PDB file of C-alpha atoms in Angstrom:
ATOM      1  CA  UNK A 154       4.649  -0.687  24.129  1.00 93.00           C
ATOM      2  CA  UNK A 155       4.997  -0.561  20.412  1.00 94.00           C
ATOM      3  CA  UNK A 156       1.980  -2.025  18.454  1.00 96.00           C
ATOM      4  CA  UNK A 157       0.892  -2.152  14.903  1.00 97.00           C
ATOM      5  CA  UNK A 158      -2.693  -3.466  13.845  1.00 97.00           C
ATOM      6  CA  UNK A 159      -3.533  -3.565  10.136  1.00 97.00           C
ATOM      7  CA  UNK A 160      -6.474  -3.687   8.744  1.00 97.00           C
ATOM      8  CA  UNK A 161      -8.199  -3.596   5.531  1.00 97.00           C
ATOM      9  CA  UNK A 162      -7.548  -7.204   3.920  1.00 96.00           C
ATOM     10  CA  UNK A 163     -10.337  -8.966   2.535  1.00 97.00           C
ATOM     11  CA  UNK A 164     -11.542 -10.830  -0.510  1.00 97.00           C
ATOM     12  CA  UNK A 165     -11.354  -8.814  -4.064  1.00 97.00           C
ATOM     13  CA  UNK A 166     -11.421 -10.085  -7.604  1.00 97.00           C
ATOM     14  CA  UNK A 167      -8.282 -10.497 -10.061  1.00 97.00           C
ATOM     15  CA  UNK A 168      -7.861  -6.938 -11.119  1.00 97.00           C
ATOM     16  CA  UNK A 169      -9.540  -4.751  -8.498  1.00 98.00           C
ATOM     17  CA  UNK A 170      -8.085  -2.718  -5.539  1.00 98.00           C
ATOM     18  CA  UNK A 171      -7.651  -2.640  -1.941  1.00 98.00           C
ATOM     19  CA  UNK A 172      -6.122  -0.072   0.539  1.00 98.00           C
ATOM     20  CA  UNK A 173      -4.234  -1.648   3.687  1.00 98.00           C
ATOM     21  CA  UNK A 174      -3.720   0.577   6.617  1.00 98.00           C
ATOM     22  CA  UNK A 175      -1.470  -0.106   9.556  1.00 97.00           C
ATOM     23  CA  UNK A 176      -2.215   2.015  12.671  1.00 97.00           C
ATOM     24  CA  UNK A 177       1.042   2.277  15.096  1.00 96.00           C
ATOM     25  CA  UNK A 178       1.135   2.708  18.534  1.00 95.00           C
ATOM     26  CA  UNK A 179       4.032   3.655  21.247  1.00 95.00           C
ATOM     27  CA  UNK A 180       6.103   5.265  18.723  1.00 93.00           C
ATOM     28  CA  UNK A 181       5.896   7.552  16.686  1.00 91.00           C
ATOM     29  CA  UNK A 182       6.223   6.723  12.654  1.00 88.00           C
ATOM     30  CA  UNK A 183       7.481   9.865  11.358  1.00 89.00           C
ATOM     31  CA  UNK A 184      11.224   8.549  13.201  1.00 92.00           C
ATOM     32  CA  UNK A 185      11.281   5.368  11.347  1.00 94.00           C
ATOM     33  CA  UNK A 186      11.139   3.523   8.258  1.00 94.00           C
ATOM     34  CA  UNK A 187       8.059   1.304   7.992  1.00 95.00           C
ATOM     35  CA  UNK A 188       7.636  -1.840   5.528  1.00 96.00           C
ATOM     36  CA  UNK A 189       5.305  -3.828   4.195  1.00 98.00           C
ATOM     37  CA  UNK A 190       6.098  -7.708   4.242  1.00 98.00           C
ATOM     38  CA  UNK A 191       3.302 -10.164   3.157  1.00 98.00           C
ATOM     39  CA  UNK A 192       3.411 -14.268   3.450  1.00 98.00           C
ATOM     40  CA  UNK A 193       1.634 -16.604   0.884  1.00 97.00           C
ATOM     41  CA  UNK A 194      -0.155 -19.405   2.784  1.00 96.00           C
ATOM     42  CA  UNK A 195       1.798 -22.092   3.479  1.00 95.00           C
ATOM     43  CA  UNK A 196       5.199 -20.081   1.944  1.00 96.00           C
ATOM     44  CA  UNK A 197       7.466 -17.923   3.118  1.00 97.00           C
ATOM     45  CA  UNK A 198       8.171 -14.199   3.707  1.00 97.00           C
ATOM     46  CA  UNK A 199       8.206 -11.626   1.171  1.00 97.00           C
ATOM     47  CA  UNK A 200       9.509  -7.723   1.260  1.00 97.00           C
ATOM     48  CA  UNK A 201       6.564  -5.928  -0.433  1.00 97.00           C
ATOM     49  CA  UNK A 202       7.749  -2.056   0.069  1.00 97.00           C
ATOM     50  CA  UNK A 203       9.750   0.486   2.406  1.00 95.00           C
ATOM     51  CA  UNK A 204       9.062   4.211   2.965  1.00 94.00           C
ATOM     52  CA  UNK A 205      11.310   6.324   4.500  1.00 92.00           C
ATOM     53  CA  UNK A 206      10.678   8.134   7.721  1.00 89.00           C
ATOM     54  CA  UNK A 207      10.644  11.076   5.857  1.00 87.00           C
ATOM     55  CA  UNK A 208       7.994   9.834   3.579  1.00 85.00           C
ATOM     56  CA  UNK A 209      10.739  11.101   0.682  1.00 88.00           C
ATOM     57  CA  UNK A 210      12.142   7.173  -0.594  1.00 92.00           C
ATOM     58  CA  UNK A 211      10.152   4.402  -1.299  1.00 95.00           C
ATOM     59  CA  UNK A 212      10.654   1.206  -2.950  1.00 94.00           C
ATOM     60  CA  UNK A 213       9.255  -1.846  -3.932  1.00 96.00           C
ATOM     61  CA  UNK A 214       9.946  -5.205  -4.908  1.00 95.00           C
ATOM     62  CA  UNK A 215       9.966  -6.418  -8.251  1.00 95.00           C
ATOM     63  CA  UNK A 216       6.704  -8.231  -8.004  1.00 96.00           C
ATOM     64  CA  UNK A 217       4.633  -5.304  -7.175  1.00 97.00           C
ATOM     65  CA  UNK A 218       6.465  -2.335  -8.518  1.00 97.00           C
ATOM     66  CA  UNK A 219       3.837  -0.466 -10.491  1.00 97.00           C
ATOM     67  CA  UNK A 220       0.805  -1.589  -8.702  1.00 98.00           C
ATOM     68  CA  UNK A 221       1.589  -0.798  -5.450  1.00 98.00           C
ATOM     69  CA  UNK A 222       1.858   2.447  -3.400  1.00 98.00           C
ATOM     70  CA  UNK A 223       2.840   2.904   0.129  1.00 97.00           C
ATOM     71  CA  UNK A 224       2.307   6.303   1.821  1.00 96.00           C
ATOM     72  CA  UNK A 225       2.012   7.660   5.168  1.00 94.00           C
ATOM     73  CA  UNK A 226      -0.106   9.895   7.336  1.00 93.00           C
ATOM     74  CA  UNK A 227       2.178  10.910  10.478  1.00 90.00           C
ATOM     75  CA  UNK A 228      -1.018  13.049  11.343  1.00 92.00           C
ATOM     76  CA  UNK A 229      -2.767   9.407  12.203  1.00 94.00           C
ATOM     77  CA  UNK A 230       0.438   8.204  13.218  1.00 94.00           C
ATOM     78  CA  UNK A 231      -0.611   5.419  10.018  1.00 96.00           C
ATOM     79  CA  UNK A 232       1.099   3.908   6.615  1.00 96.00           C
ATOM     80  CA  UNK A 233      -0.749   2.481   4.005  1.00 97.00           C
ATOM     81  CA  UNK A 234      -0.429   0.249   1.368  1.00 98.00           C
ATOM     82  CA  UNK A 235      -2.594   0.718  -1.632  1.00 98.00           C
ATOM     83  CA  UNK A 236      -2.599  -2.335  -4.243  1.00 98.00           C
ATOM     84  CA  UNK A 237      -4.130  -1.874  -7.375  1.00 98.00           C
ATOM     85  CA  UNK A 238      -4.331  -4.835 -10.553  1.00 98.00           C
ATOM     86  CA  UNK A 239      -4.683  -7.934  -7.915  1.00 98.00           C
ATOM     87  CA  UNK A 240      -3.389 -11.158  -9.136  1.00 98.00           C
ATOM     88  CA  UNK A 241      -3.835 -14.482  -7.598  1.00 97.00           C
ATOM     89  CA  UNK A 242      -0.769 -14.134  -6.493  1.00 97.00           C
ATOM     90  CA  UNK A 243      -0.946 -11.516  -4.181  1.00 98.00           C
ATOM     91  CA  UNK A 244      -2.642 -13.569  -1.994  1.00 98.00           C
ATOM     92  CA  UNK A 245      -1.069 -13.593   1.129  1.00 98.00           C
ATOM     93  CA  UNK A 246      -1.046 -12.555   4.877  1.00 98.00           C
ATOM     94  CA  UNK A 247       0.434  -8.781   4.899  1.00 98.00           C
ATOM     95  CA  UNK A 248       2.437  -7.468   7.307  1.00 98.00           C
ATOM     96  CA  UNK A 249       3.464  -4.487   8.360  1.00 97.00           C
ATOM     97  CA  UNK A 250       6.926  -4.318   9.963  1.00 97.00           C
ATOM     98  CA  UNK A 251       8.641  -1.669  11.828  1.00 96.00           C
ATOM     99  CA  UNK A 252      12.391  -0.547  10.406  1.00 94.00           C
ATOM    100  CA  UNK A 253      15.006  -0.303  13.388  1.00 92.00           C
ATOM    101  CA  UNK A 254      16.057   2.809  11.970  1.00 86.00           C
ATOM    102  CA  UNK A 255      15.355   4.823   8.910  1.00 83.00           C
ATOM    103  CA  UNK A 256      16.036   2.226   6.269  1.00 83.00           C
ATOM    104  CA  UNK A 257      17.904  -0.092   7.618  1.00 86.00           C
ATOM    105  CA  UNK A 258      15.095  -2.595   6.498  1.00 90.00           C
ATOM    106  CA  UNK A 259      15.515  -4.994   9.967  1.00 94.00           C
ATOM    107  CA  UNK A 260      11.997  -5.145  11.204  1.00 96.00           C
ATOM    108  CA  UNK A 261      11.921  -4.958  15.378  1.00 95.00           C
ATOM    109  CA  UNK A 262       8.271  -4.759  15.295  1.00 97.00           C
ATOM    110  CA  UNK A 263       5.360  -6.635  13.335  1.00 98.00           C
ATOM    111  CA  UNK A 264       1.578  -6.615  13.173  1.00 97.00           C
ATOM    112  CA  UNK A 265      -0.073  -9.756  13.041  1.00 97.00           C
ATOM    113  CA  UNK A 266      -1.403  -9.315   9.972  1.00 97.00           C
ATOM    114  CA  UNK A 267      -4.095  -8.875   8.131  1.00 98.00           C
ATOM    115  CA  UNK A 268      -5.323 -11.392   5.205  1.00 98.00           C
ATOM    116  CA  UNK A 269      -5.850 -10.608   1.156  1.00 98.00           C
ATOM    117  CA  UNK A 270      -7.201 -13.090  -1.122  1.00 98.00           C
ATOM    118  CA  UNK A 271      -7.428 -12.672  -4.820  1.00 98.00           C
ATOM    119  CA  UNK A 272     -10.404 -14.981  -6.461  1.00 96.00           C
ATOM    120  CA  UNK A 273     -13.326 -15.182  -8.573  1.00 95.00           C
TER     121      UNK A 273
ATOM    122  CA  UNK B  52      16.380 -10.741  -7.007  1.00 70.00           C
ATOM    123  CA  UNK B  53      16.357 -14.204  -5.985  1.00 82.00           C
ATOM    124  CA  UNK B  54      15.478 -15.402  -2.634  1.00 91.00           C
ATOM    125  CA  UNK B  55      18.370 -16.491  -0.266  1.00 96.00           C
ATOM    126  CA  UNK B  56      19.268 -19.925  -0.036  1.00 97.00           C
ATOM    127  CA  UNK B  57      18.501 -21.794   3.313  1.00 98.00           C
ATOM    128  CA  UNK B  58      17.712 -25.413   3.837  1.00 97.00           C
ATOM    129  CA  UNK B  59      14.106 -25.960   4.171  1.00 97.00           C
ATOM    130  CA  UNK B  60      14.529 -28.332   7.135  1.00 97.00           C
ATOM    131  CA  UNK B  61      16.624 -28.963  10.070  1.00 97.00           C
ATOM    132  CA  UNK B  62      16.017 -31.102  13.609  1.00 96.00           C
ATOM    133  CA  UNK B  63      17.613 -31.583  16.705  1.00 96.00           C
ATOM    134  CA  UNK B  64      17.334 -33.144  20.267  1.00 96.00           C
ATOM    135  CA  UNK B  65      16.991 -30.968  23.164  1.00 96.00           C
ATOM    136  CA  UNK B  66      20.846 -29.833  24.643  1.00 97.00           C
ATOM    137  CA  UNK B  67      22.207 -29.871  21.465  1.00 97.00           C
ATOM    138  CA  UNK B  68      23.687 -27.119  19.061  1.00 97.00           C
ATOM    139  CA  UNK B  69      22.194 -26.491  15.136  1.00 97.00           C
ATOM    140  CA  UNK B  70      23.729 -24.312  12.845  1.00 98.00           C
ATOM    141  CA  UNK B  71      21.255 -22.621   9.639  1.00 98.00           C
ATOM    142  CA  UNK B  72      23.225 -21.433   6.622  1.00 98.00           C
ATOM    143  CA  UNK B  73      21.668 -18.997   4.297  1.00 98.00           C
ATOM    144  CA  UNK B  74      23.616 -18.308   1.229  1.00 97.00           C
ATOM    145  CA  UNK B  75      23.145 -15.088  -0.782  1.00 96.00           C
ATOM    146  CA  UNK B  76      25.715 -13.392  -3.408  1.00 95.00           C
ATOM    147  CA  UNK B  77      27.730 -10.846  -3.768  1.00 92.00           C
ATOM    148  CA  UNK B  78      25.095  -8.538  -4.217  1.00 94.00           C
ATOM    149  CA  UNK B  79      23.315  -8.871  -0.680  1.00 95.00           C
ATOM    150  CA  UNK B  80      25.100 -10.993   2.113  1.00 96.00           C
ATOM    151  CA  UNK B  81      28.434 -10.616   0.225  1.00 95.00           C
ATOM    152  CA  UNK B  82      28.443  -6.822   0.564  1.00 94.00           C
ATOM    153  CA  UNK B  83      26.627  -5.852   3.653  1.00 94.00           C
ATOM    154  CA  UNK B  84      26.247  -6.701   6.758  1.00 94.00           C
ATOM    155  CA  UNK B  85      23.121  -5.914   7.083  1.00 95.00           C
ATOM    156  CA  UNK B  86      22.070  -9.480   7.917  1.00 97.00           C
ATOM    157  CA  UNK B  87      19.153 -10.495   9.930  1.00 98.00           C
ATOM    158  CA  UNK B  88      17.724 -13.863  11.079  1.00 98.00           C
ATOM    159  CA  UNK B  89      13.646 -14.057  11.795  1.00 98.00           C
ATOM    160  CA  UNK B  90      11.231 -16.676  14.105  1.00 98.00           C
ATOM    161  CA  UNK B  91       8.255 -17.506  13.435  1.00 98.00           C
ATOM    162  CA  UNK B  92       5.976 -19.989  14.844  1.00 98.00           C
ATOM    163  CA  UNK B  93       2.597 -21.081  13.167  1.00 96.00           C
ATOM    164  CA  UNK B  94       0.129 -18.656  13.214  1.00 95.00           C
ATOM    165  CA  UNK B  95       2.076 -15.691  14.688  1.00 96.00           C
ATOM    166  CA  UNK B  96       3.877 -12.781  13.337  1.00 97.00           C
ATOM    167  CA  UNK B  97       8.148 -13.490  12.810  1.00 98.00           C
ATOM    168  CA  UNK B  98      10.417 -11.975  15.678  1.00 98.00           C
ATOM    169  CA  UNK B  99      13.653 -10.314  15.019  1.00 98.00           C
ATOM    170  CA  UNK B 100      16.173 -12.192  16.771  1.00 98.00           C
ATOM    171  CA  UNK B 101      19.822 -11.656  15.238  1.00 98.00           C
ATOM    172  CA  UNK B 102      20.355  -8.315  13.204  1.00 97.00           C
ATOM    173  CA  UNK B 103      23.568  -6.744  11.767  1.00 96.00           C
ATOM    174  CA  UNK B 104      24.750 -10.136  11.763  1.00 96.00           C
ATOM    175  CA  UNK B 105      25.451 -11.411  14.741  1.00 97.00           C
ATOM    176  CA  UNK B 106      23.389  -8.623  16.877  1.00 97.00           C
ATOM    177  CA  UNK B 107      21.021  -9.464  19.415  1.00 97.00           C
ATOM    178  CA  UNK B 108      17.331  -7.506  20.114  1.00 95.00           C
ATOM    179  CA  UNK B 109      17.428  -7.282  24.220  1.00 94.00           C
ATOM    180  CA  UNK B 110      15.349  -9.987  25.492  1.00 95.00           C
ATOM    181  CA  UNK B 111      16.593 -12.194  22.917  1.00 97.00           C
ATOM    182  CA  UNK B 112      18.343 -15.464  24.648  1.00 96.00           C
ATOM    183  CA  UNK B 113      22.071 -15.770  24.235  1.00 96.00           C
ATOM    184  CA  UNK B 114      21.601 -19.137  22.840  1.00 98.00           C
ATOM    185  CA  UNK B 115      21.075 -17.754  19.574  1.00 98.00           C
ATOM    186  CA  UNK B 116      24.232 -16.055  17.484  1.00 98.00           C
ATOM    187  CA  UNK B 117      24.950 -15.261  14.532  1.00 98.00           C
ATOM    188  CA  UNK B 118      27.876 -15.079  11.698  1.00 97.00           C
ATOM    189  CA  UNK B 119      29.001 -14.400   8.263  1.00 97.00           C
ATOM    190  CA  UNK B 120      31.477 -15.474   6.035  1.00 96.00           C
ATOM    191  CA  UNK B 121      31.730 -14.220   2.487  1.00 96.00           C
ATOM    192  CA  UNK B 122      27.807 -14.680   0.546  1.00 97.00           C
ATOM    193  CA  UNK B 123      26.995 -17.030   3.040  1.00 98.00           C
ATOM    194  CA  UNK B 124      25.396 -15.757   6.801  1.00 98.00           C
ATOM    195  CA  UNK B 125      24.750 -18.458   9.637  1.00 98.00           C
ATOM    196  CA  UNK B 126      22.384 -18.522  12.675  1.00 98.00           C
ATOM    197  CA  UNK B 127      23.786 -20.870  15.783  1.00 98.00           C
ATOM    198  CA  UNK B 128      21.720 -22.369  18.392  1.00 98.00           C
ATOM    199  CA  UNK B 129      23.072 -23.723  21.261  1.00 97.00           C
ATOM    200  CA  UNK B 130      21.128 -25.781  24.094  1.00 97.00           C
ATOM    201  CA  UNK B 131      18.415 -26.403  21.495  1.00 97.00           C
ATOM    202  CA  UNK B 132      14.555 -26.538  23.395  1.00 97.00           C
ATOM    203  CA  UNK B 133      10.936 -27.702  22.389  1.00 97.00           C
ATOM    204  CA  UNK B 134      10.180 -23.388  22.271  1.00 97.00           C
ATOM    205  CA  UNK B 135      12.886 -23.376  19.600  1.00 98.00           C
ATOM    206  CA  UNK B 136      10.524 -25.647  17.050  1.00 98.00           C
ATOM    207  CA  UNK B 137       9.456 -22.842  14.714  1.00 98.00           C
ATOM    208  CA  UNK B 138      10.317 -21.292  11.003  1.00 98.00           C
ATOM    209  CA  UNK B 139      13.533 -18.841  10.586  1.00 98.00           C
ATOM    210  CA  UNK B 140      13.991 -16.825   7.623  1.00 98.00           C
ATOM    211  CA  UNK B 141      17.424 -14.971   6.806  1.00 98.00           C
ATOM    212  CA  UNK B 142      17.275 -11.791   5.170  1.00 98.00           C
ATOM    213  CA  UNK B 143      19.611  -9.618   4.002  1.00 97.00           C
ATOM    214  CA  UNK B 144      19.748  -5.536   2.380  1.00 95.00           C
ATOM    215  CA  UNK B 145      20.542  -5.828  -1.579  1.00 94.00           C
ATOM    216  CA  UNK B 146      22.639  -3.443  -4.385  1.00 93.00           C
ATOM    217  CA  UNK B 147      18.936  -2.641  -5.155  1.00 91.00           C
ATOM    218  CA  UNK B 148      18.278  -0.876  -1.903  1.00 90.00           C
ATOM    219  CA  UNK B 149      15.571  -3.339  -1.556  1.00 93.00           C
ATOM    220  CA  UNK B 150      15.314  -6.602   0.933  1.00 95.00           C
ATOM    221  CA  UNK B 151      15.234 -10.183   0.315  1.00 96.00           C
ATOM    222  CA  UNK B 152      14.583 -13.302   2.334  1.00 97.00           C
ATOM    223  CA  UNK B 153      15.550 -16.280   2.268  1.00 97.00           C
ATOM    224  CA  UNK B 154      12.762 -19.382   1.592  1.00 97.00           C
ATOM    225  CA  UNK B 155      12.876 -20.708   5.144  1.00 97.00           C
ATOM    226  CA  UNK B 156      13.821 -23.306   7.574  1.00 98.00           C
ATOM    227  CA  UNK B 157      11.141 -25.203   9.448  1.00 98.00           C
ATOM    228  CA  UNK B 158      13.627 -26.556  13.074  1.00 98.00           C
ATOM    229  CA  UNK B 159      12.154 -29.556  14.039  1.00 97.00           C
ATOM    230  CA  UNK B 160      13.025 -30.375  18.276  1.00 96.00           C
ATOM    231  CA  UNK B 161      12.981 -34.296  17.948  1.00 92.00           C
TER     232      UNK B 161
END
């Protein structure tokens, strides 16, 4: 049975850091794409980032591009998501979603999240 | 990129059919088919349901379908139930190599 659980959310001040880490289980991560998707209470969903089975591509969305990193330790069978400058606005539930394939960014799997707030 | 268009609320009565639109451009639904439809009830993590389109995961029910014509993608459901009340989200690949969503529709089940 395939199952994600992330971890590492929390409360931070407006500029400061955090590292999410999503450890998968019943697959292996190195054959697929994994992505990042986070949810602002009460809104809707949001594509953070996508690395490539590989490890080779990544991308981000607009909103993040610059601040974020995702990576990936297929040792630990793990991605990460490392977010540096925190705004309010990052706020959100993050998830992290399992590609179908190798970047074909349709998510078969999800964790249940895990929960970063940005305040004073 | 802008988020996809979708109506942020729909409702029907138990037995019957509701169709959700999500409109995109040419630079997302228009050009790929890479189309996928999301469930979400409160408190819980989405769940794939249509991909490609008008592909369904196995174990997904046959009551739900999708389509696509031109910038604009539609999810069916037929022989609506109270387990349908939940959010959907659209989403679609973009020019950018990148993913966007659309904002949402919370189904009501009057």
């Amino acid at each position: 049975e395939v199952q994600l659980l992330e971890s590492g959310g929390g409360l931070v001040q407006p500029g400061g850091s955090l590292r999410l880490s999503c450890a998968a289980s019943g697959f292996t991560v190195s054959t697929y794409a994994m992505n990042w998707v986070r949810q602002a209470p009460g809104k809707g969903l949001e594509w953070v980032s996508i690395i490539s089975s590989s490890g080779g591509t990544t991308y981000y969305a607009d909103s993040v591009k610059g601040r974020f990193t995702i990576s990936r330790d297929n040792s630990k069978n793990t991605i990460y998501l490392q977010m540096n400058s925190l705004r309010a606005e990052d706020t959100a539930v993050y998830f992290c979603a399992k590609d179908r394939g190798n970047y074909v960014i349709q998510f078969d799997s999800w964790g249940q999240g895990t929960l970063v707030t940005v305040s004073s | 990129q802008s988020a996809l268009t979708q109506p942020a609320s729909m409702s029907g009565s138990p037995g019957q059919s509701i169709t959700i639109s999500c409109t995109g451009t040419s630079s997302d639904i228009g050009d790929y088919n890479s189309v996928s439809w999301y469930q979400q009830h409160p408190g819980k993590a989405p769940k794939l349901m249509i991909y490609d389109v008008n592909n369904r995961p196995s174990g997904v029910s046959n009551r739900f379908s999708g389509s696509k014509s031109g910038n604009t993608a539609s999810l069916t459901i037929s022989g609506l139930r109270a387990e349908d009340e939940a959010d959907y989200y659209c989403s679609s690949y973009t020019s950018s190599s990148t993913l966007v969503f659309g904002g949402g529709t919370k189904l009501t089940v009057l």
